[in-house]
């Protein structure tokens, strides 16, 4: 879903910005943003293009015990990803009168993916001697087209804190996923080439209707209420052929319909030193899943209430205590539901689960906020319990075949200590630190097998921003995630450092920037899984070090004024 950023540019007449960028690995992009404003209208548009070309490498080691006989598979995957995209966003505001504004907009984006993937499988026997090698090549092409129409009305009142907004949004998109795969045995002797072709056309039609009203109550009070409808119809029509012969297992069409209707109330006020915010959202959900061959036919209907309580007590002028509670829902994405995820690597398939249910979380947090002249400190403790927690499970279906799918576990408990702080040692230097240490417990059952884990880990992030003379700025971000054990895999620690420099010239009409992300090429995902019958080790190296240079030129627009853009969440 795309939420339109409605910040209005204050300048009348024509204004805008032009941006161009280049990077390594190959990344070229350009963007033009224009706005024309008069007393009655504001017309805006944004046009962008991008081209990327980069490689991703992955290594896997699979050790299998079959009747106490050990065999090892060393697998190497190399993906060359090339994609080009363009987008256009056009719309306008009509100022009906000083208190009524009507906005209409259209957004379109096209992304063309063109991947070439090499898979190398080397099999070793119990004597650690290579007995066979297989080479597999995939050419993957996917044009993705997304469209959005939106109508938005804002009504203001004499009371500047009173506002009524209404929006109607229609989205329609289409993904055409195509795989052409060739596989052959290359050692010790060659074999005839095996050809596999798949196609999956995914599409969706979505309607979102929302209306919100906010006003003040007395001197310090605030009241907000609203309604919303989300109507989604997603389809996935897929098939596969092996050497030109249709595979019945992969010839189906999935229909997923999701209709949500919700309403909420929110009330905030102040009693002496206590500020409170109380909210309640009611939601009706109607979910329908069906397919052409009749494998699935599940309809789900449920009503949920989601309360929110947020309390702030002012101990001193610079010290607050905060206590909050909320109940939340997390719905699975369509790719987690779709039973067809492609046939890239049939030895390591990932598929969705149409029976996956949403998760529900009760969350509690208690925090202290303390401010000094140059320093702020916010320690907090929290606890969350999630029902129907979904997690991916890997199971062995044959000697060398593995299937990965998301399932609902009984629950997850998470508790921890979080510390956030900011420090300004000088007017030109700002530091921000976030540290989070938490424990978690996950437990559940799938296909008669129990899964459980109980572990602790920590994350941290340190931000530094320096504003130097001559409009030069340097910003760096260091982040770290400790190792942890989920219900099956041990996930190794990862870290990365990003640094960016920027300089404003021509009275801030132009900004030059250079960013280097993952400087030490350290963002590597390593996993290890051990069972009595097999062990798996995988290393995903990702895109590696990334360097990007960008030039932005503005005319009739201040640096702090944002471009009018759709915000893709």
Coordinates of C-alpha atoms in Angstrom, one line a residue:
X1 CA 0.0 0.0 0.0
X2 CA 1.2 3.5 -0.8
X3 CA 0.4 6.4 1.5
X4 CA 0.7 9.8 -0.2
X5 CA 2.9 12.4 1.6
X6 CA 0.7 15.5 1.7
X7 CA 3.2 18.1 2.9
X8 CA 2.5 21.1 0.7
X9 CA 5.3 23.2 -0.8
X10 CA 4.9 26.7 0.4
X11 CA 6.3 28.3 -2.8
X12 CA 4.0 29.6 -5.5
X13 CA 4.8 29.3 -9.1
X14 CA 7.1 26.6 -10.6
X15 CA 9.6 24.9 -8.3
X16 CA 11.3 21.5 -8.2
X17 CA 14.4 19.4 -7.9
X18 CA 16.5 17.2 -10.2
X19 CA 18.5 14.3 -8.8
X20 CA 21.0 12.0 -10.5
X21 CA 23.1 9.2 -9.0
X22 CA 25.6 6.5 -9.8
X23 CA 27.1 3.7 -7.8
X24 CA 29.1 0.5 -7.5
X25 CA 27.9 -2.2 -8.0
X26 CA 26.2 -0.8 -11.1
X27 CA 23.5 1.6 -9.9
X28 CA 22.3 4.5 -12.1
X29 CA 19.3 6.5 -11.2
X30 CA 17.6 9.8 -12.0
X31 CA 14.6 11.7 -10.7
X32 CA 12.7 14.9 -11.6
X33 CA 10.2 16.4 -9.2
X34 CA 8.1 19.5 -10.2
X35 CA 5.4 21.5 -8.6
X36 CA 3.3 24.4 -9.9
X37 CA 1.2 26.3 -7.4
X38 CA -1.3 29.2 -7.6
X39 CA -3.9 30.4 -5.1
X40 CA -6.4 27.7 -6.2
X41 CA -4.4 24.8 -7.5
X42 CA -1.1 22.9 -6.9
X43 CA 0.0 20.6 -9.6
X44 CA 2.8 18.1 -9.0
X45 CA 4.7 15.3 -10.7
X46 CA 7.6 13.0 -10.1
X47 CA 9.4 10.9 -12.7
X48 CA 12.2 8.5 -11.8
X49 CA 14.3 5.9 -13.5
X50 CA 16.9 3.3 -12.2
X51 CA 19.2 0.6 -13.6
X52 CA 21.1 -1.9 -11.4
X53 CA 23.4 -4.8 -12.0
X54 CA 25.0 -6.8 -9.2
X55 CA 26.0 -10.3 -8.1
X56 CA 24.9 -12.3 -5.0
X57 CA 26.9 -15.4 -3.9
X58 CA 25.7 -18.2 -1.6
X59 CA 27.4 -21.4 -0.3
X60 CA 25.7 -24.4 1.3
X61 CA 27.1 -27.6 2.9
X62 CA 24.6 -30.4 3.4
X63 CA 25.6 -33.5 5.3
X64 CA 23.1 -36.4 5.3
X65 CA 23.1 -39.7 7.2
X66 CA 21.1 -42.4 5.5
X67 CA 21.2 -45.8 7.4
X68 CA 24.4 -44.5 9.1
X69 CA 26.0 -43.9 5.6
X70 CA 27.3 -40.3 5.3
X71 CA 27.1 -38.2 2.2
X72 CA 28.0 -34.6 1.7
X73 CA 26.7 -32.0 -0.8
X74 CA 28.7 -28.8 -1.5
X75 CA 26.5 -26.3 -3.2
X76 CA 27.5 -22.9 -4.7
X77 CA 25.0 -20.4 -6.1
X78 CA 25.8 -17.3 -8.0
X79 CA 23.1 -14.8 -9.0
X80 CA 23.5 -12.0 -11.4
X81 CA 20.6 -9.6 -10.9
X82 CA 19.8 -7.0 -13.5
X83 CA 16.8 -4.8 -13.1
X84 CA 15.5 -1.5 -14.5
X85 CA 12.6 0.5 -13.3
X86 CA 10.7 3.7 -14.0
X87 CA 7.9 5.4 -12.2
X88 CA 5.6 8.4 -12.7
X89 CA 3.5 10.2 -10.1
X90 CA 1.2 13.0 -11.1
X91 CA -1.6 14.8 -9.3
X92 CA -3.0 18.0 -8.0
X93 CA -4.5 19.8 -5.1
X94 CA -7.6 22.0 -5.6
X95 CA -8.2 24.5 -2.9
X96 CA -12.0 24.7 -2.9
X97 CA -12.0 27.3 -0.2
X98 CA -9.7 28.1 2.7
X99 CA -11.0 25.1 4.7
X100 CA -11.4 22.5 2.0
X101 CA -8.8 20.9 -0.2
X102 CA -9.3 18.1 -2.7
X103 CA -6.4 16.0 -4.0
X104 CA -6.3 13.6 -6.8
X105 CA -3.3 11.5 -7.9
X106 CA -2.1 8.7 -10.1
X107 CA 1.0 6.6 -9.5
X108 CA 2.6 4.0 -11.8
X109 CA 5.8 2.0 -11.5
X110 CA 7.3 -0.7 -13.7
X111 CA 10.2 -3.0 -12.5
X112 CA 11.8 -5.4 -15.0
X113 CA 13.9 -8.1 -13.3
X114 CA 16.3 -10.2 -15.4
X115 CA 18.3 -12.7 -13.3
X116 CA 20.8 -15.3 -14.4
X117 CA 21.6 -17.9 -11.7
X118 CA 24.3 -20.6 -11.7
X119 CA 23.9 -23.6 -9.3
X120 CA 26.7 -26.0 -8.8
X121 CA 26.2 -29.3 -6.9
X122 CA 29.1 -31.5 -5.9
X123 CA 28.3 -34.7 -4.2
X124 CA 30.9 -36.6 -2.0
X125 CA 30.6 -40.1 -0.7
X126 CA 31.5 -41.6 2.7
X127 CA 35.1 -41.7 1.7
X128 CA 35.1 -37.9 1.0
X129 CA 35.5 -38.7 -2.7
X130 CA 33.5 -36.8 -5.3
X131 CA 31.2 -39.2 -7.0
X132 CA 29.0 -36.7 -9.1
X133 CA 28.5 -33.1 -10.1
X134 CA 25.4 -31.4 -11.4
X135 CA 25.1 -28.0 -13.1
X136 CA 21.9 -26.1 -13.1
X137 CA 21.2 -22.7 -14.8
X138 CA 18.2 -20.5 -14.4
X139 CA 17.0 -17.5 -16.4
X140 CA 14.4 -15.6 -14.4
X141 CA 12.4 -12.8 -15.9
X142 CA 9.7 -10.8 -14.2
X143 CA 8.0 -7.6 -15.2
X144 CA 6.2 -6.0 -12.3
X145 CA 3.6 -3.3 -12.8
X146 CA 1.9 -1.3 -10.1
X147 CA -0.8 1.3 -10.4
X148 CA -2.6 3.5 -7.8
X149 CA -5.4 6.0 -8.0
X150 CA -6.2 8.2 -5.0
X151 CA -8.8 10.8 -4.1
X152 CA -8.2 12.7 -0.8
X153 CA -10.2 15.4 0.9
X154 CA -9.1 17.5 3.9
X155 CA -11.5 19.8 5.8
X156 CA -10.2 22.1 8.4
X157 CA -12.0 24.4 10.9
X158 CA -11.6 27.6 12.8
X159 CA -10.0 25.5 15.5
X160 CA -6.6 24.6 14.0
X161 CA -6.5 21.3 15.9
X162 CA -9.8 20.1 14.4
X163 CA -9.6 18.3 11.1
X164 CA -11.6 15.8 9.0
X165 CA -9.9 13.7 6.3
X166 CA -11.4 11.2 3.9
X167 CA -9.5 9.1 1.3
X168 CA -10.4 6.6 -1.5
X169 CA -7.6 4.5 -3.0
X170 CA -7.6 1.9 -5.7
X171 CA -4.5 -0.2 -6.4
X172 CA -4.1 -2.8 -9.2
X173 CA -0.8 -4.6 -9.9
X174 CA 0.5 -7.5 -11.9
X175 CA 3.7 -9.7 -11.6
X176 CA 4.5 -12.1 -14.5
X177 CA 7.2 -14.5 -13.1
X178 CA 9.0 -16.7 -15.7
X179 CA 11.6 -19.3 -15.1
X180 CA 13.6 -21.2 -17.7
X181 CA 15.8 -23.8 -16.1
X182 CA 18.3 -26.3 -17.6
X183 CA 20.1 -29.0 -15.6
X184 CA 22.6 -31.6 -16.5
X185 CA 25.0 -34.0 -14.9
X186 CA 28.6 -33.1 -15.7
X187 CA 30.7 -35.6 -13.7
X188 CA 31.7 -38.4 -13.9
X189 CA 29.9 -38.6 -17.2
X190 CA 27.5 -36.2 -18.8
X191 CA 23.7 -36.7 -19.0
X192 CA 21.0 -35.4 -21.3
X193 CA 19.9 -31.9 -20.4
X194 CA 16.7 -31.6 -18.3
X195 CA 14.5 -28.5 -19.0
X196 CA 12.0 -27.0 -16.6
X197 CA 9.8 -24.0 -17.5
X198 CA 7.4 -22.3 -15.0
X199 CA 5.2 -19.3 -15.1
X200 CA 3.3 -17.6 -12.3
X201 CA 1.0 -14.6 -13.0
X202 CA 0.2 -12.8 -9.7
X203 CA -2.3 -9.9 -9.7
X204 CA -4.3 -7.9 -7.2
X205 CA -7.2 -5.4 -7.1
X206 CA -7.3 -3.5 -3.8
X207 CA -9.7 -0.8 -2.6
X208 CA -9.0 1.2 0.6
X209 CA -11.6 3.6 2.1
X210 CA -10.7 5.7 5.2
X211 CA -12.2 8.6 7.1
X212 CA -10.7 10.2 10.2
X213 CA -11.9 13.0 12.5
X214 CA -9.8 14.7 15.2
X215 CA -10.7 17.6 17.5
X216 CA -9.8 19.0 20.9
X217 CA -11.6 18.5 24.2
X218 CA -11.2 21.3 26.6
X219 CA -7.8 22.9 27.2
X220 CA -5.6 19.8 27.0
X221 CA -7.8 17.0 25.6
X222 CA -7.8 15.4 22.2
X223 CA -10.4 13.1 20.6
X224 CA -9.9 11.1 17.4
X225 CA -12.1 8.6 15.6
X226 CA -12.2 7.0 12.2
X227 CA -13.3 4.1 10.0
X228 CA -11.5 2.1 7.4
X229 CA -12.2 -0.6 4.9
X230 CA -9.5 -2.7 3.1
X231 CA -10.8 -4.9 0.3
X232 CA -8.2 -7.0 -1.5
X233 CA -8.5 -9.7 -4.2
X234 CA -5.2 -11.4 -5.0
X235 CA -4.7 -14.2 -7.6
X236 CA -1.8 -16.5 -8.5
X237 CA -2.1 -18.5 -11.7
X238 CA 0.8 -20.9 -12.1
X239 CA 2.0 -23.9 -14.1
X240 CA 5.2 -25.8 -14.7
X241 CA 6.5 -28.1 -17.6
X242 CA 9.4 -30.5 -17.5
X243 CA 10.8 -31.3 -20.9
X244 CA 7.6 -29.9 -22.4
X245 CA 5.3 -32.1 -20.3
X246 CA 2.8 -30.4 -17.9
X247 CA 3.4 -31.2 -14.2
X248 CA 0.0 -31.7 -12.6
X249 CA 1.3 -30.8 -9.1
X250 CA 2.2 -27.3 -10.4
X251 CA -0.9 -26.4 -12.4
X252 CA -3.3 -24.4 -10.3
X253 CA -4.8 -21.0 -9.6
X254 CA -5.0 -19.6 -6.1
X255 CA -7.6 -17.0 -5.1
X256 CA -7.1 -15.0 -1.9
X257 CA -9.8 -12.5 -0.8
X258 CA -9.3 -10.3 2.3
X259 CA -12.0 -7.9 3.4
X260 CA -11.3 -5.9 6.6
X261 CA -13.6 -3.4 8.2
X262 CA -12.4 -1.4 11.2
X263 CA -13.3 1.6 13.4
X264 CA -11.4 3.2 16.2
X265 CA -11.7 5.8 19.0
X266 CA -8.8 7.5 20.7
X267 CA -8.9 9.9 23.7
X268 CA -6.1 11.9 25.2
X269 CA -6.0 14.3 28.1
X270 CA -4.0 15.6 31.0
X271 CA -4.7 15.4 34.8
X272 CA -2.2 17.5 36.7
X273 CA 1.1 15.7 35.9
X274 CA -0.4 12.7 34.3
X275 CA -0.9 12.6 30.5
X276 CA -3.0 9.7 29.2
X277 CA -3.9 8.4 25.7
X278 CA -6.6 5.6 25.5
X279 CA -7.6 3.9 22.3
X280 CA -9.7 1.1 21.0
X281 CA -9.9 -0.4 17.5
X282 CA -12.6 -2.9 16.5
X283 CA -11.9 -5.0 13.4
X284 CA -14.0 -7.5 11.4
X285 CA -12.1 -9.8 9.1
X286 CA -13.4 -11.9 6.3
X287 CA -10.8 -14.1 4.6
X288 CA -11.4 -16.5 1.8
X289 CA -8.9 -18.9 0.1
X290 CA -9.8 -21.2 -2.8
X291 CA -8.0 -22.8 -5.7
X292 CA -8.9 -24.3 -9.1
X293 CA -8.2 -27.9 -8.2
X294 CA -10.0 -27.8 -4.9
X295 CA -7.0 -28.4 -2.6
X296 CA -7.8 -25.3 -0.5
X297 CA -11.2 -24.0 0.5
X298 CA -10.8 -22.2 3.8
X299 CA -13.0 -19.2 4.9
X300 CA -12.1 -17.4 8.0
X301 CA -14.3 -14.8 9.8
X302 CA -13.4 -13.1 13.1
X303 CA -13.9 -10.0 15.1
X304 CA -11.1 -8.5 17.2
X305 CA -10.6 -5.7 19.6
X306 CA -7.3 -3.9 19.9
X307 CA -6.9 -1.6 23.0
X308 CA -4.1 0.8 23.6
X309 CA -3.1 2.6 26.8
X310 CA -0.3 5.1 27.0
X311 CA 0.5 6.9 30.3
X312 CA 3.1 9.6 30.9
X313 CA 3.8 11.0 34.4
X314 CA 5.9 14.1 34.7
X315 CA 8.1 13.6 37.8
X316 CA 10.1 16.8 37.1
X317 CA 10.5 19.3 34.3
X318 CA 13.1 17.1 32.7
X319 CA 12.0 13.6 33.8
X320 CA 9.1 11.5 32.7
X321 CA 7.8 8.0 33.5
X322 CA 6.0 6.2 30.7
X323 CA 3.8 3.1 30.8
X324 CA 2.2 1.6 27.8
X325 CA 0.1 -1.5 26.7
X326 CA -1.2 -2.5 23.3
X327 CA -2.7 -5.5 21.5
X328 CA -1.6 -5.8 17.9
X329 CA -2.2 -8.1 14.9
X330 CA 0.3 -9.2 12.3
X331 CA -1.1 -10.7 9.1
X332 CA 1.0 -12.9 6.8
X333 CA 2.0 -11.5 3.5
X334 CA 0.7 -13.1 0.3
X335 CA 4.1 -14.6 -0.5
X336 CA 3.9 -16.4 2.8
X337 CA 0.6 -17.8 1.8
X338 CA 1.2 -18.8 -1.8
X339 CA 1.9 -22.5 -2.1
X340 CA 3.9 -21.9 -5.3
X341 CA 7.2 -20.1 -4.8
X342 CA 8.9 -21.1 -8.0
X343 CA 11.2 -24.1 -8.7
X344 CA 14.6 -22.4 -8.7
X345 CA 16.3 -25.0 -6.5
X346 CA 14.2 -28.2 -6.2
X347 CA 16.6 -29.5 -3.6
X348 CA 15.8 -26.5 -1.3
X349 CA 12.3 -25.4 -2.0
X350 CA 10.5 -22.6 -0.2
X351 CA 6.7 -22.5 -0.4
X352 CA 4.0 -20.6 1.3
X353 CA 1.3 -21.9 3.6
X354 CA -2.4 -21.0 2.7
X355 CA -3.5 -22.1 6.2
X356 CA -1.3 -19.5 8.0
X357 CA -3.2 -17.5 10.6
X358 CA -2.4 -14.0 11.8
X359 CA -0.4 -13.5 15.0
X360 CA -1.7 -11.6 18.1
X361 CA 0.6 -9.8 20.5
X362 CA 0.1 -8.3 23.9
X363 CA 2.8 -5.8 24.5
X364 CA 3.8 -4.0 27.8
X365 CA 6.6 -1.4 28.2
X366 CA 7.8 0.8 31.1
X367 CA 10.3 3.6 30.4
X368 CA 12.1 6.5 32.1
X369 CA 12.9 9.6 30.0
X370 CA 15.5 11.9 31.5
X371 CA 16.8 15.1 29.8
X372 CA 19.9 17.2 30.4
X373 CA 21.3 20.1 28.5
X374 CA 23.4 18.0 26.1
X375 CA 22.2 14.5 27.0
X376 CA 19.0 12.4 27.0
X377 CA 18.6 8.9 28.4
X378 CA 15.7 6.5 28.0
X379 CA 16.0 3.1 29.7
X380 CA 13.0 0.8 29.3
X381 CA 11.9 -2.7 30.1
X382 CA 9.3 -4.6 28.0
X383 CA 7.5 -7.9 27.7
X384 CA 5.5 -9.2 24.8
X385 CA 3.6 -12.5 24.3
X386 CA 2.6 -13.5 20.8
X387 CA 0.0 -16.1 20.0
X388 CA 0.1 -18.1 16.7
X389 CA 3.7 -16.8 16.2
X390 CA 4.8 -17.8 12.7
X391 CA 8.2 -19.1 11.9
X392 CA 9.8 -21.0 9.0
X393 CA 10.3 -24.7 9.4
X394 CA 12.7 -26.8 7.4
X395 CA 11.9 -30.4 6.9
X396 CA 13.5 -33.2 4.9
X397 CA 11.2 -34.8 2.4
X398 CA 13.8 -37.1 0.7
X399 CA 17.5 -38.0 1.1
X400 CA 18.7 -34.8 -0.4
X401 CA 15.5 -32.8 -0.7
X402 CA 14.4 -30.1 1.8
X403 CA 11.3 -28.0 2.0
X404 CA 11.0 -24.7 3.9
X405 CA 7.5 -23.3 4.8
X406 CA 6.1 -20.9 7.4
X407 CA 3.9 -22.4 10.2
X408 CA 2.0 -21.1 13.2
X409 CA 3.6 -22.0 16.5
X410 CA 1.8 -21.9 19.8
X411 CA 3.5 -18.8 21.1
X412 CA 6.5 -16.6 21.5
X413 CA 7.5 -14.7 24.6
X414 CA 10.0 -11.8 24.4
X415 CA 11.3 -9.7 27.3
X416 CA 14.2 -7.3 27.4
X417 CA 15.9 -4.1 28.4
X418 CA 16.3 -1.3 25.9
X419 CA 18.5 1.8 26.3
X420 CA 18.3 4.8 24.0
X421 CA 20.3 8.0 24.4
X422 CA 21.5 11.1 22.6
X423 CA 24.5 13.2 23.3
X424 CA 25.6 16.5 21.8
X425 CA 29.2 17.1 22.9
X426 CA 29.3 20.2 20.6
X427 CA 26.7 22.1 18.7
X428 CA 28.0 20.6 15.5
X429 CA 28.1 16.9 16.6
X430 CA 25.2 14.7 17.6
X431 CA 25.5 11.1 18.8
X432 CA 22.6 8.6 19.2
X433 CA 22.9 5.1 20.8
X434 CA 20.3 2.3 20.9
X435 CA 21.0 -0.9 22.8
X436 CA 18.6 -3.8 23.1
X437 CA 19.2 -6.9 25.1
X438 CA 16.3 -9.4 25.1
X439 CA 15.4 -13.0 25.8
X440 CA 12.8 -15.0 23.9
X441 CA 11.1 -18.3 24.1
X442 CA 9.3 -20.0 21.1
X443 CA 7.3 -23.2 21.3
X444 CA 4.9 -25.0 19.0
X445 CA 4.1 -28.2 17.1
X446 CA 4.0 -29.0 13.4
X447 CA 3.1 -32.3 11.8
X448 CA 3.4 -34.1 15.1
X449 CA 6.9 -32.7 15.8
X450 CA 7.6 -30.3 18.7
X451 CA 9.7 -27.2 18.1
X452 CA 11.1 -25.0 20.9
X453 CA 13.9 -22.6 21.7
X454 CA 14.9 -20.5 24.7
X455 CA 17.7 -18.0 24.0
X456 CA 19.0 -14.4 24.5
X457 CA 20.6 -12.0 22.1
X458 CA 21.3 -8.3 21.7
X459 CA 21.4 -5.6 19.1
X460 CA 23.0 -2.1 19.1
X461 CA 23.2 0.9 16.8
X462 CA 25.4 4.0 17.1
X463 CA 24.7 7.0 14.9
X464 CA 27.0 10.0 14.5
X465 CA 26.3 13.2 12.6
X466 CA 28.8 16.1 12.3
X467 CA 28.0 19.5 10.7
X468 CA 31.3 20.9 9.7
X469 CA 32.2 24.3 8.3
X470 CA 31.5 25.2 4.7
X471 CA 28.2 23.2 4.7
X472 CA 30.0 19.9 5.0
X473 CA 28.3 17.0 6.9
X474 CA 29.5 13.5 7.8
X475 CA 27.2 10.8 9.1
X476 CA 28.0 7.3 10.1
X477 CA 25.9 4.3 11.4
X478 CA 27.3 1.2 13.0
X479 CA 24.9 -1.6 13.7
X480 CA 25.4 -5.1 15.3
X481 CA 23.2 -8.1 15.9
X482 CA 24.4 -10.9 18.2
X483 CA 24.1 -14.6 17.4
X484 CA 20.9 -16.4 18.4
X485 CA 19.2 -19.8 18.2
X486 CA 15.8 -20.0 16.7
X487 CA 13.6 -23.2 16.7
X488 CA 16.0 -24.9 14.3
X489 CA 19.0 -22.8 13.3
X490 CA 21.9 -21.1 14.9
X491 CA 22.2 -17.6 13.4
X492 CA 25.7 -16.1 13.6
X493 CA 26.4 -12.5 14.6
X494 CA 26.5 -9.8 11.9
X495 CA 27.6 -6.1 11.8
X496 CA 28.0 -3.3 9.4
X497 CA 29.3 0.3 9.1
X498 CA 27.9 2.9 6.8
X499 CA 29.4 6.3 6.2
X500 CA 28.1 9.2 4.2
X501 CA 29.4 12.7 3.3
X502 CA 27.4 15.6 1.9
X503 CA 28.1 19.2 0.9
X504 CA 25.7 22.0 0.1
X505 CA 26.8 24.6 -2.5
X506 CA 25.3 27.5 -4.3
X507 CA 23.4 28.7 -1.3
X508 CA 21.9 25.2 -0.7
X509 CA 20.6 25.0 -4.2
X510 CA 22.7 21.9 -4.9
X511 CA 23.8 19.0 -2.6
X512 CA 26.6 16.6 -3.4
X513 CA 26.7 13.4 -1.4
X514 CA 28.8 10.2 -1.3
X515 CA 27.7 7.2 0.7
X516 CA 29.6 3.9 1.4
X517 CA 27.4 1.2 2.9
X518 CA 28.7 -2.0 4.5
X519 CA 32.3 -0.7 4.3
X520 CA 34.0 -3.8 5.6
X521 CA 31.8 -6.2 3.5
X522 CA 30.8 -7.7 6.8
X523 CA 27.0 -8.1 6.3
X524 CA 27.1 -11.8 5.8
X525 CA 24.3 -14.1 6.9
X526 CA 25.6 -17.4 8.3
X527 CA 23.3 -20.2 9.6
X528 CA 23.8 -23.7 11.0
X529 CA 21.3 -26.4 11.6
X530 CA 22.0 -29.8 13.2
X531 CA 19.7 -32.8 13.5
X532 CA 20.4 -36.5 14.1
X533 CA 20.0 -37.3 10.4
X534 CA 21.3 -34.2 8.6
X535 CA 23.4 -31.0 9.1
X536 CA 23.1 -27.8 7.1
X537 CA 25.5 -24.8 6.9
X538 CA 24.7 -21.8 4.7
X539 CA 26.5 -18.5 4.0
X540 CA 24.8 -15.7 2.1
X541 CA 27.2 -12.9 1.1
X542 CA 24.6 -10.5 -0.1
X543 CA 25.5 -7.6 -2.3
X544 CA 28.7 -6.6 -0.5
X545 CA 30.1 -3.1 -0.2
X546 CA 28.0 -0.4 -1.9
X547 CA 29.1 3.0 -3.0
X548 CA 26.7 5.7 -4.2
X549 CA 27.2 9.3 -5.4
X550 CA 24.3 11.6 -5.7
X551 CA 23.8 15.2 -7.0
X552 CA 20.5 17.1 -6.2
X553 CA 19.7 20.5 -7.7
X554 CA 16.7 22.6 -6.4
X555 CA 15.1 25.7 -7.9
X556 CA 12.6 27.9 -6.1
X557 CA 12.6 25.4 -3.3
X558 CA 14.4 25.3 0.1
X559 CA 16.5 22.4 1.1
X560 CA 14.2 21.4 4.0
X561 CA 11.1 21.2 1.8
X562 CA 10.4 17.6 0.8
X563 CA 9.6 16.5 -2.7
X564 CA 6.0 15.5 -3.2
X565 CA 6.3 11.7 -3.4
X566 CA 4.3 8.6 -2.9
X567 CA 5.6 6.8 0.2
X568 CA 5.8 3.0 -0.4
X569 CA 5.4 1.3 3.0

